[in-house]
PDB file of C-alpha atoms and ligand atoms in Angstrom:
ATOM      1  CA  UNK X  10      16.867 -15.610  -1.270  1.00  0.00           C
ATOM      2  CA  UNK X  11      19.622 -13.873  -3.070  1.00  0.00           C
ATOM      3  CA  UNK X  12      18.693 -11.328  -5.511  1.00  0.00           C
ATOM      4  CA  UNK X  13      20.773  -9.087  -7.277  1.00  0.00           C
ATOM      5  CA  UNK X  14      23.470  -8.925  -4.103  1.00  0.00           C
ATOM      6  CA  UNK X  15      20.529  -8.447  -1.494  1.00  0.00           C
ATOM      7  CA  UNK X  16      20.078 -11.067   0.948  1.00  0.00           C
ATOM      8  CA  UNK X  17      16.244 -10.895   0.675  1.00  0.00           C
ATOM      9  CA  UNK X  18      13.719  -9.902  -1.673  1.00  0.00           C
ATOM     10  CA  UNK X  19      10.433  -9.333  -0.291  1.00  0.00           C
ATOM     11  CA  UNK X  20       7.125  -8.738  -2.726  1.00  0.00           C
ATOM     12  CA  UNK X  21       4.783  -5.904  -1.168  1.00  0.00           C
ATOM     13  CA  UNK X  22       1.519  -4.736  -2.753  1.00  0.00           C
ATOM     14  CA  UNK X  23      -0.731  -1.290  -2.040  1.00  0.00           C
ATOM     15  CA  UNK X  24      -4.313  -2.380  -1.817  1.00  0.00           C
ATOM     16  CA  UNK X  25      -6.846  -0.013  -1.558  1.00  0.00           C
ATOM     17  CA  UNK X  26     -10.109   2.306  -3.357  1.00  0.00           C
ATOM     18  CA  UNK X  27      -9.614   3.695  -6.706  1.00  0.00           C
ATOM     19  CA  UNK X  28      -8.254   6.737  -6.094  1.00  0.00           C
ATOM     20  CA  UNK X  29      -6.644   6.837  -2.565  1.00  0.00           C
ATOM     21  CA  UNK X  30      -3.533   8.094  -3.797  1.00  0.00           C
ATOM     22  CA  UNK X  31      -1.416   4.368  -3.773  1.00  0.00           C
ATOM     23  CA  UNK X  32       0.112   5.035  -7.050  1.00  0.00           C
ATOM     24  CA  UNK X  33       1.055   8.403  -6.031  1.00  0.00           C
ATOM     25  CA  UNK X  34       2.630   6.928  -2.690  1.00  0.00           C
ATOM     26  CA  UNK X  35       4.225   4.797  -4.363  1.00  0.00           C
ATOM     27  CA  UNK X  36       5.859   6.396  -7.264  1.00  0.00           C
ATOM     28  CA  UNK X  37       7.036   8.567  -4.403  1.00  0.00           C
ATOM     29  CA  UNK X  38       8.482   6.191  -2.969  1.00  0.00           C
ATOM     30  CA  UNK X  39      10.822   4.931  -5.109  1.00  0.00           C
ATOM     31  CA  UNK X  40      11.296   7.914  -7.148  1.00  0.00           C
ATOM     32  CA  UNK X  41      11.501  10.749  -4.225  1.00  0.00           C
ATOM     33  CA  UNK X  42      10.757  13.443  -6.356  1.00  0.00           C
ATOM     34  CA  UNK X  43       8.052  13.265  -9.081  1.00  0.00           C
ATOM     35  CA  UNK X  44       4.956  14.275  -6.268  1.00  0.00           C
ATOM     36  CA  UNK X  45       1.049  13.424  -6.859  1.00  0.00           C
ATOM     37  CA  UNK X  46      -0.303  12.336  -9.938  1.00  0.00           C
ATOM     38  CA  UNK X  47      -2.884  14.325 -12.015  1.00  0.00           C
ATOM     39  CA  UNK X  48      -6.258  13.435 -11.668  1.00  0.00           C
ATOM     40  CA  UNK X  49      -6.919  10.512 -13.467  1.00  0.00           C
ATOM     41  CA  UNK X  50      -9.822  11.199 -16.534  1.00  0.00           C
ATOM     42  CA  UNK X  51     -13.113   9.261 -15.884  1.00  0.00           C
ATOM     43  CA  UNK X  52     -13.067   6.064 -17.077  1.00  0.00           C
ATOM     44  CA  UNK X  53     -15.536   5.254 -20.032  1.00  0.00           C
ATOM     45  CA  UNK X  54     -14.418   1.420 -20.841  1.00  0.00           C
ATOM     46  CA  UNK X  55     -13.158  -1.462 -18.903  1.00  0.00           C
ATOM     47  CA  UNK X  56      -9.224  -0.265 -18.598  1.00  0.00           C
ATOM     48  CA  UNK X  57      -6.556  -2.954 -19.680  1.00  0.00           C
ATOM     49  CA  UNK X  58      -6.451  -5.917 -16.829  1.00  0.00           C
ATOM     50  CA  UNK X  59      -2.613  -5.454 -15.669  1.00  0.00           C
ATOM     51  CA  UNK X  60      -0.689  -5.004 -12.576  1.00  0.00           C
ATOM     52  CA  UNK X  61       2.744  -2.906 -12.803  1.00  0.00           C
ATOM     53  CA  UNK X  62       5.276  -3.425 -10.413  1.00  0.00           C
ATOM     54  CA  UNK X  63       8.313  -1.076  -8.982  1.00  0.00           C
ATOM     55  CA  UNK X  64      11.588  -1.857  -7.482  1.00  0.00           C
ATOM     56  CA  UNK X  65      13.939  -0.702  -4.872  1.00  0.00           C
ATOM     57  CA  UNK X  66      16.648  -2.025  -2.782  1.00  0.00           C
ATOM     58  CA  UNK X  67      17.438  -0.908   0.993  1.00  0.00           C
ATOM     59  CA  UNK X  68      19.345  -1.408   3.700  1.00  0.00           C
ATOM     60  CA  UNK X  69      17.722  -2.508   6.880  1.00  0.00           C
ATOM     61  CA  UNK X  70      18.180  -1.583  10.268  1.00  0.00           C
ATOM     62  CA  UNK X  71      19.340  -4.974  10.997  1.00  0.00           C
ATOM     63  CA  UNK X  72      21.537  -4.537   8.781  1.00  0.00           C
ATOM     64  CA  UNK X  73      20.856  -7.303   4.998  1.00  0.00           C
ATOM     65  CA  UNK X  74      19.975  -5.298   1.964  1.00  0.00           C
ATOM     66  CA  UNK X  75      16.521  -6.250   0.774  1.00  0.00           C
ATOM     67  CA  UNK X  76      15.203  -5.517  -2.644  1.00  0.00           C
ATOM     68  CA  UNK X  77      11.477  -4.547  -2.383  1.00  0.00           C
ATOM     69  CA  UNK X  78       9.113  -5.591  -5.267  1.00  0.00           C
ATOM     70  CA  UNK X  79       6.255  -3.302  -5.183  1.00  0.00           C
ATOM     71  CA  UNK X  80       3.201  -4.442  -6.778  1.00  0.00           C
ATOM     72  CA  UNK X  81       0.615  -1.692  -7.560  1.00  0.00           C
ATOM     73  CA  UNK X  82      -2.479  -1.959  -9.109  1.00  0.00           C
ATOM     74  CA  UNK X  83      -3.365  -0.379 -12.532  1.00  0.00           C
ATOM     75  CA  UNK X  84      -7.589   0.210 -12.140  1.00  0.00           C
ATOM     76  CA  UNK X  85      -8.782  -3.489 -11.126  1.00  0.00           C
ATOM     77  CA  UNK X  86      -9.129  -1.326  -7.850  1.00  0.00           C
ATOM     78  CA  UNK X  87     -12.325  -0.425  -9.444  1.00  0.00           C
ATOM     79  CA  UNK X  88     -14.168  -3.193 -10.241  1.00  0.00           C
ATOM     80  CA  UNK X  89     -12.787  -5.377  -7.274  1.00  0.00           C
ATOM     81  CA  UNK X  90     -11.096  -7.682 -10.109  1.00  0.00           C
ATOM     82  CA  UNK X  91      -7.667  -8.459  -8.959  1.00  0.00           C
ATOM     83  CA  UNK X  92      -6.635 -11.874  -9.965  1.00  0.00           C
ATOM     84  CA  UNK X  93      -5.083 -14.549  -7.322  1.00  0.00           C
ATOM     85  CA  UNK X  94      -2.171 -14.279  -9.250  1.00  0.00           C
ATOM     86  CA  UNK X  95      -1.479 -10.190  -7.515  1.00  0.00           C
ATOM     87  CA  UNK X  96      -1.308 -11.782  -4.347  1.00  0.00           C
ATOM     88  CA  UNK X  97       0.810 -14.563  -4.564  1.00  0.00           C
ATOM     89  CA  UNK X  98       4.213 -14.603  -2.356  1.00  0.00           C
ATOM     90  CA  UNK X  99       2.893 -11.439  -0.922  1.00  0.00           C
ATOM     91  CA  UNK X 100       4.571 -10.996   2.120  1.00  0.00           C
ATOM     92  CA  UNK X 101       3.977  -7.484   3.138  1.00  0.00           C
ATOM     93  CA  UNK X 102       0.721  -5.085   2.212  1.00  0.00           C
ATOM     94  CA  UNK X 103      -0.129  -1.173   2.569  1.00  0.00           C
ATOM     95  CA  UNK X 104      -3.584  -0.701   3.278  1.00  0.00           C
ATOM     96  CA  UNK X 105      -4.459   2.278   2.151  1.00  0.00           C
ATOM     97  CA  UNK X 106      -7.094   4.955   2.323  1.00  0.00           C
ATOM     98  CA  UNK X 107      -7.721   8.445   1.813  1.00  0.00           C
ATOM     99  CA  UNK X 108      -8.808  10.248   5.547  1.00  0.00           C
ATOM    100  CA  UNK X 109     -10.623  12.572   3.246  1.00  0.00           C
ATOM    101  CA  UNK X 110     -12.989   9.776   1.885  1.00  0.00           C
ATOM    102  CA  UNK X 111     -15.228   7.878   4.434  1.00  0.00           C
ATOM    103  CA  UNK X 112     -16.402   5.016   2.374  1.00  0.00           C
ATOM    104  CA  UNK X 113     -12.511   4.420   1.267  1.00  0.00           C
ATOM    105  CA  UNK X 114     -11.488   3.727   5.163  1.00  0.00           C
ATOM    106  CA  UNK X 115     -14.515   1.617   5.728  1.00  0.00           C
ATOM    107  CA  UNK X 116     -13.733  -0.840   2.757  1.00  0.00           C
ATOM    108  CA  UNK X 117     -10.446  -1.470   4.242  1.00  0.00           C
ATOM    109  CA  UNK X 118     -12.049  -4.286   6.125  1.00  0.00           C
ATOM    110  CA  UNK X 119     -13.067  -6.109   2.782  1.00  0.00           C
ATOM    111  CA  UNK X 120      -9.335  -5.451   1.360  1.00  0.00           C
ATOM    112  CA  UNK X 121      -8.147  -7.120   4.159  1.00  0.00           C
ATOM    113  CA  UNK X 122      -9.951 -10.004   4.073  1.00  0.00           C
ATOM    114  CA  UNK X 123      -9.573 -10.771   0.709  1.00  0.00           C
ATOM    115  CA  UNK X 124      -6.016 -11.031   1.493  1.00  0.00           C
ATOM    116  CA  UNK X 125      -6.328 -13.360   4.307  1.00  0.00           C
ATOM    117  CA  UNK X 126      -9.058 -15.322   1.869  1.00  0.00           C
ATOM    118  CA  UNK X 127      -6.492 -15.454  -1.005  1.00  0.00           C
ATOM    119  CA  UNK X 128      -2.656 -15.765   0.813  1.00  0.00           C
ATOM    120  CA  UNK X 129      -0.557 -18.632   0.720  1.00  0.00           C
ATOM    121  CA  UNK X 130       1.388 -20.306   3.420  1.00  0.00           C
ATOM    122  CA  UNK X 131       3.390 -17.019   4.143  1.00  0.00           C
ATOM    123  CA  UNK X 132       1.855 -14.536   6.889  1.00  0.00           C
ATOM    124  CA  UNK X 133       1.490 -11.649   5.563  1.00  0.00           C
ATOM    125  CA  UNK X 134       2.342  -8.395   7.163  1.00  0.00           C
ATOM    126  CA  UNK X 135      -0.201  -5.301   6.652  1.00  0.00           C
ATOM    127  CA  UNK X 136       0.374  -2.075   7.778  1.00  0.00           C
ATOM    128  CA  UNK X 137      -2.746   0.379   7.256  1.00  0.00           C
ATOM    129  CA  UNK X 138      -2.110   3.820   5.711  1.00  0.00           C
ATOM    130  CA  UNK X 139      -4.344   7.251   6.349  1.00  0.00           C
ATOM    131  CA  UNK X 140      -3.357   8.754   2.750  1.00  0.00           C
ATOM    132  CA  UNK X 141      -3.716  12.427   2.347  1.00  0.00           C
ATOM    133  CA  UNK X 142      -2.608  13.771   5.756  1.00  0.00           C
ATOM    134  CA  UNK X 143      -1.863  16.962   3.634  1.00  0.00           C
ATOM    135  CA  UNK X 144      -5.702  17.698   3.716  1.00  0.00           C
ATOM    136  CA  UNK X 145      -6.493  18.282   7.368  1.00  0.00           C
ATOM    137  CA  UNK X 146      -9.522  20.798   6.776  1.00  0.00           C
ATOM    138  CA  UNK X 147     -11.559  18.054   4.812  1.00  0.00           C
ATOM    139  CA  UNK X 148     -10.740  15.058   6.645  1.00  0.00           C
ATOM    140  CA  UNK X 149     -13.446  12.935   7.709  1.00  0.00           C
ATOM    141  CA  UNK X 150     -11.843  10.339   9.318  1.00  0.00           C
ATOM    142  CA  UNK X 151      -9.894  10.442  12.587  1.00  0.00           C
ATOM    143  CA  UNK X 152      -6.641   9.198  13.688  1.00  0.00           C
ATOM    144  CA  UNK X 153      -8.443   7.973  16.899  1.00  0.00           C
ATOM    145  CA  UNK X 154     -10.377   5.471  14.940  1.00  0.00           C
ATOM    146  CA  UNK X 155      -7.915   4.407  12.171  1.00  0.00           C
ATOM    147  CA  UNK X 156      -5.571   3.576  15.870  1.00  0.00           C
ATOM    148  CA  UNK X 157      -8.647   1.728  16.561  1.00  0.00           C
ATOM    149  CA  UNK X 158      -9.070  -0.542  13.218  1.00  0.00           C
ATOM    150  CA  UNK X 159      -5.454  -1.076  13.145  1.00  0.00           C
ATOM    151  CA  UNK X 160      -5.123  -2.523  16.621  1.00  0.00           C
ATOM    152  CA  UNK X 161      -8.508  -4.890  16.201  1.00  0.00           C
ATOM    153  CA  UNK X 162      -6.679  -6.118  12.543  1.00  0.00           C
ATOM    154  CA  UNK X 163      -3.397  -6.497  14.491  1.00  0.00           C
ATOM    155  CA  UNK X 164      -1.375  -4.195  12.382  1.00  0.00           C
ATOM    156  CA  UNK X 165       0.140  -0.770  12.944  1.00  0.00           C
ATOM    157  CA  UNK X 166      -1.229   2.720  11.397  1.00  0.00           C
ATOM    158  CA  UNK X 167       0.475   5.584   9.938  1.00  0.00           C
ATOM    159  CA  UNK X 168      -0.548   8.694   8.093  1.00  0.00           C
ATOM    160  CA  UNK X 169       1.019   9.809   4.701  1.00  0.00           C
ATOM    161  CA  UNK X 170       1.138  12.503   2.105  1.00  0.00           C
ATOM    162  CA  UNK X 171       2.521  12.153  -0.927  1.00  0.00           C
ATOM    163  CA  UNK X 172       2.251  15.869  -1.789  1.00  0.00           C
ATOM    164  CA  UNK X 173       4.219  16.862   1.555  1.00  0.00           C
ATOM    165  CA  UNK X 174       6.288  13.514   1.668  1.00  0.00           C
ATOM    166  CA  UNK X 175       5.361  12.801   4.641  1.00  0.00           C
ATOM    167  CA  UNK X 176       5.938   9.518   6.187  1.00  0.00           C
ATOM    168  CA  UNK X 177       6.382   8.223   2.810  1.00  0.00           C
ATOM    169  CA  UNK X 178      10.117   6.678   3.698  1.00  0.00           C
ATOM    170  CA  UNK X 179       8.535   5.681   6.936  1.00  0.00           C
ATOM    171  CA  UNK X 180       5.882   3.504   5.914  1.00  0.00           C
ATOM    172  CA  UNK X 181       7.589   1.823   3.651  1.00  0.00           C
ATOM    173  CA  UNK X 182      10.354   1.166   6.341  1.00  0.00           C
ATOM    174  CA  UNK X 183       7.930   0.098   8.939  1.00  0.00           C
ATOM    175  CA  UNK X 184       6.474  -2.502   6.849  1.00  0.00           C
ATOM    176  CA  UNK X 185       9.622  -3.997   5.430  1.00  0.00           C
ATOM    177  CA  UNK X 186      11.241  -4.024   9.331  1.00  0.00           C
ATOM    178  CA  UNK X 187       7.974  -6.064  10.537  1.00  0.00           C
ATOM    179  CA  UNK X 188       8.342  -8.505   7.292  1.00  0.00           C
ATOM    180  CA  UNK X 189      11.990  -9.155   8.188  1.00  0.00           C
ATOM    181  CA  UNK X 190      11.299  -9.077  11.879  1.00  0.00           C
ATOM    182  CA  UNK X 191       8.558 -11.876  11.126  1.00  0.00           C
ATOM    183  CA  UNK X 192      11.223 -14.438   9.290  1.00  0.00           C
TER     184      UNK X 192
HETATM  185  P1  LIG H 221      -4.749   5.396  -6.841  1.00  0.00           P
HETATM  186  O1  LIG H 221      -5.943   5.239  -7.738  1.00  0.00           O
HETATM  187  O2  LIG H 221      -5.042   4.856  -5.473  1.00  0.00           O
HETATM  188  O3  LIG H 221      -3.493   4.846  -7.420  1.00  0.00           O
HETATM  189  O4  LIG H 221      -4.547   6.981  -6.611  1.00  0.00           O
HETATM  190  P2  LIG H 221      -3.586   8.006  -7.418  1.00  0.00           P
HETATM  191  O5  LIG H 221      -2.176   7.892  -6.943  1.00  0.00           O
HETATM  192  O6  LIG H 221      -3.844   7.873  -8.865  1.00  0.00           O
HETATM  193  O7  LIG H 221      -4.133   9.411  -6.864  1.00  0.00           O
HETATM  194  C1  LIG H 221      -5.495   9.754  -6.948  1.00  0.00           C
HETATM  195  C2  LIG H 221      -5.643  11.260  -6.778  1.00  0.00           C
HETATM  196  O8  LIG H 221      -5.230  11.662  -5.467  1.00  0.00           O
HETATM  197  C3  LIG H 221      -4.800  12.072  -7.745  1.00  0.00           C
HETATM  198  O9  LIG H 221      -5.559  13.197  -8.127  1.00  0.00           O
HETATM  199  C4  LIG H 221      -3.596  12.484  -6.924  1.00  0.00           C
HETATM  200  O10 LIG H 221      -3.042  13.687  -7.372  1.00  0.00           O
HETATM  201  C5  LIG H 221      -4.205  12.659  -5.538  1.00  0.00           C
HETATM  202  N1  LIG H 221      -3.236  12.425  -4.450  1.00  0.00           N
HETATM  203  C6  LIG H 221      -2.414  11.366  -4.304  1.00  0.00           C
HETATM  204  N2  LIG H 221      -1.687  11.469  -3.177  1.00  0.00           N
HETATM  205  C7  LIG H 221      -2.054  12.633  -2.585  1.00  0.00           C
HETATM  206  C8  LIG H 221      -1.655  13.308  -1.375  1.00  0.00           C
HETATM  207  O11 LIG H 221      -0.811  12.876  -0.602  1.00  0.00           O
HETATM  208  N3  LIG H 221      -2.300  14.472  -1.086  1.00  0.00           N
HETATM  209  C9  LIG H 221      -3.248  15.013  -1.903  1.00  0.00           C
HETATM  210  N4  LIG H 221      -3.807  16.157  -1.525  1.00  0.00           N
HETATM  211  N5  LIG H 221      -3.650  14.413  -3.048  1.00  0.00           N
HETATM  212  C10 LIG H 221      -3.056  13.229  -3.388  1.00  0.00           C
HETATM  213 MG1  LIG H 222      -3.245   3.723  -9.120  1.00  0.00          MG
END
């Protein structure tokens, strides 16, 4: 589909716990500089129902531009209320969770299958993301077994930081390459 002089335009959302850091990853993404976010204040109400959504065009290896819609959550993460709506035309998702938070890694399972429960026609491509490789002393989960969950989903892993920017371009690349590699 032609958009704005790309060939493709490809709609990817970051699903994940409250709190793994996918805003941050993202916003570094597109932006390159601005880092981690501060720590969000607790929440005392229900936060406004909404979804925002970022935007970036790149060249791939094969060589079309693609522009990248990036759909991010804003606090449904929370209360596991994200509409039908987020997901539809998905094509690509980043799994994400923080290897400093256990129960974060082991709902990845859930996030996953309320993709597959919720996607259209289109296969969607996932890629799962170990968020926070910057904290290495107070990681509790392992590389061996995020390798391991990948494989059994049938999707790749990587590790990120968002405070190092590490892997951030990466990841991002990765996923869009399968997507395009799966047309
Ligand atoms: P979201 O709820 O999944 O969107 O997570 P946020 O992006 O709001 O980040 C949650 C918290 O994790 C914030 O305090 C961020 O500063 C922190 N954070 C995000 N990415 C990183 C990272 O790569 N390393 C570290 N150490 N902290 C991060
Ligand atoms: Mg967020």
């Amino acid at each position: 589909m032609e958009a704005g002089g790309c060939r493709y335009q490809f709609r990817i959302a970051l699903l994940g716990d409250a709190a793994v850091g996918k805003t941050s990853l993202l916003r570094r993404y597109v932006a390159g500089a601005p880092g981690i976010l501060e720590p969000e204040p607790e929440l005392e109400s229900v936060p406004t129902v909404g979804v925002e959504f970022y935007s970036r065009t790149l060249q791939l290896r094969a060589g079309p531009r693609v522009k990248l819609q990036l759909w991010d959550t804003a606090g449904q993460e929370r209360f596991r209320c994200i509409t039908r709506s987020f997901y539809r035309n998905v094509v690509g998702v980043l799994l994400v969770f923080d290897v400093t938070n256990r129960k974060s890694f082991e709902h990845i399972q859930d996030w996953h299958q309320e993709v597959m429960a919720t996607q259209g026609p289109d296969k969607v491509i996932f890629l799962l993301v170990g968020h926070k490789s910057d904290l290495q002393s107070t990681r509790c989960v392992s590389a061996q077994e995020a390798e391991e969950l990948a494989a059994s989903l049938g999707m790749a892993f990587m590790e990120t930081s968002a405070k190092n920017n590490c892997n951030v371009d990466l990841a991002f690349n990765t996923l869009t390459d399968a997507i395009q590699q799966a047309l």
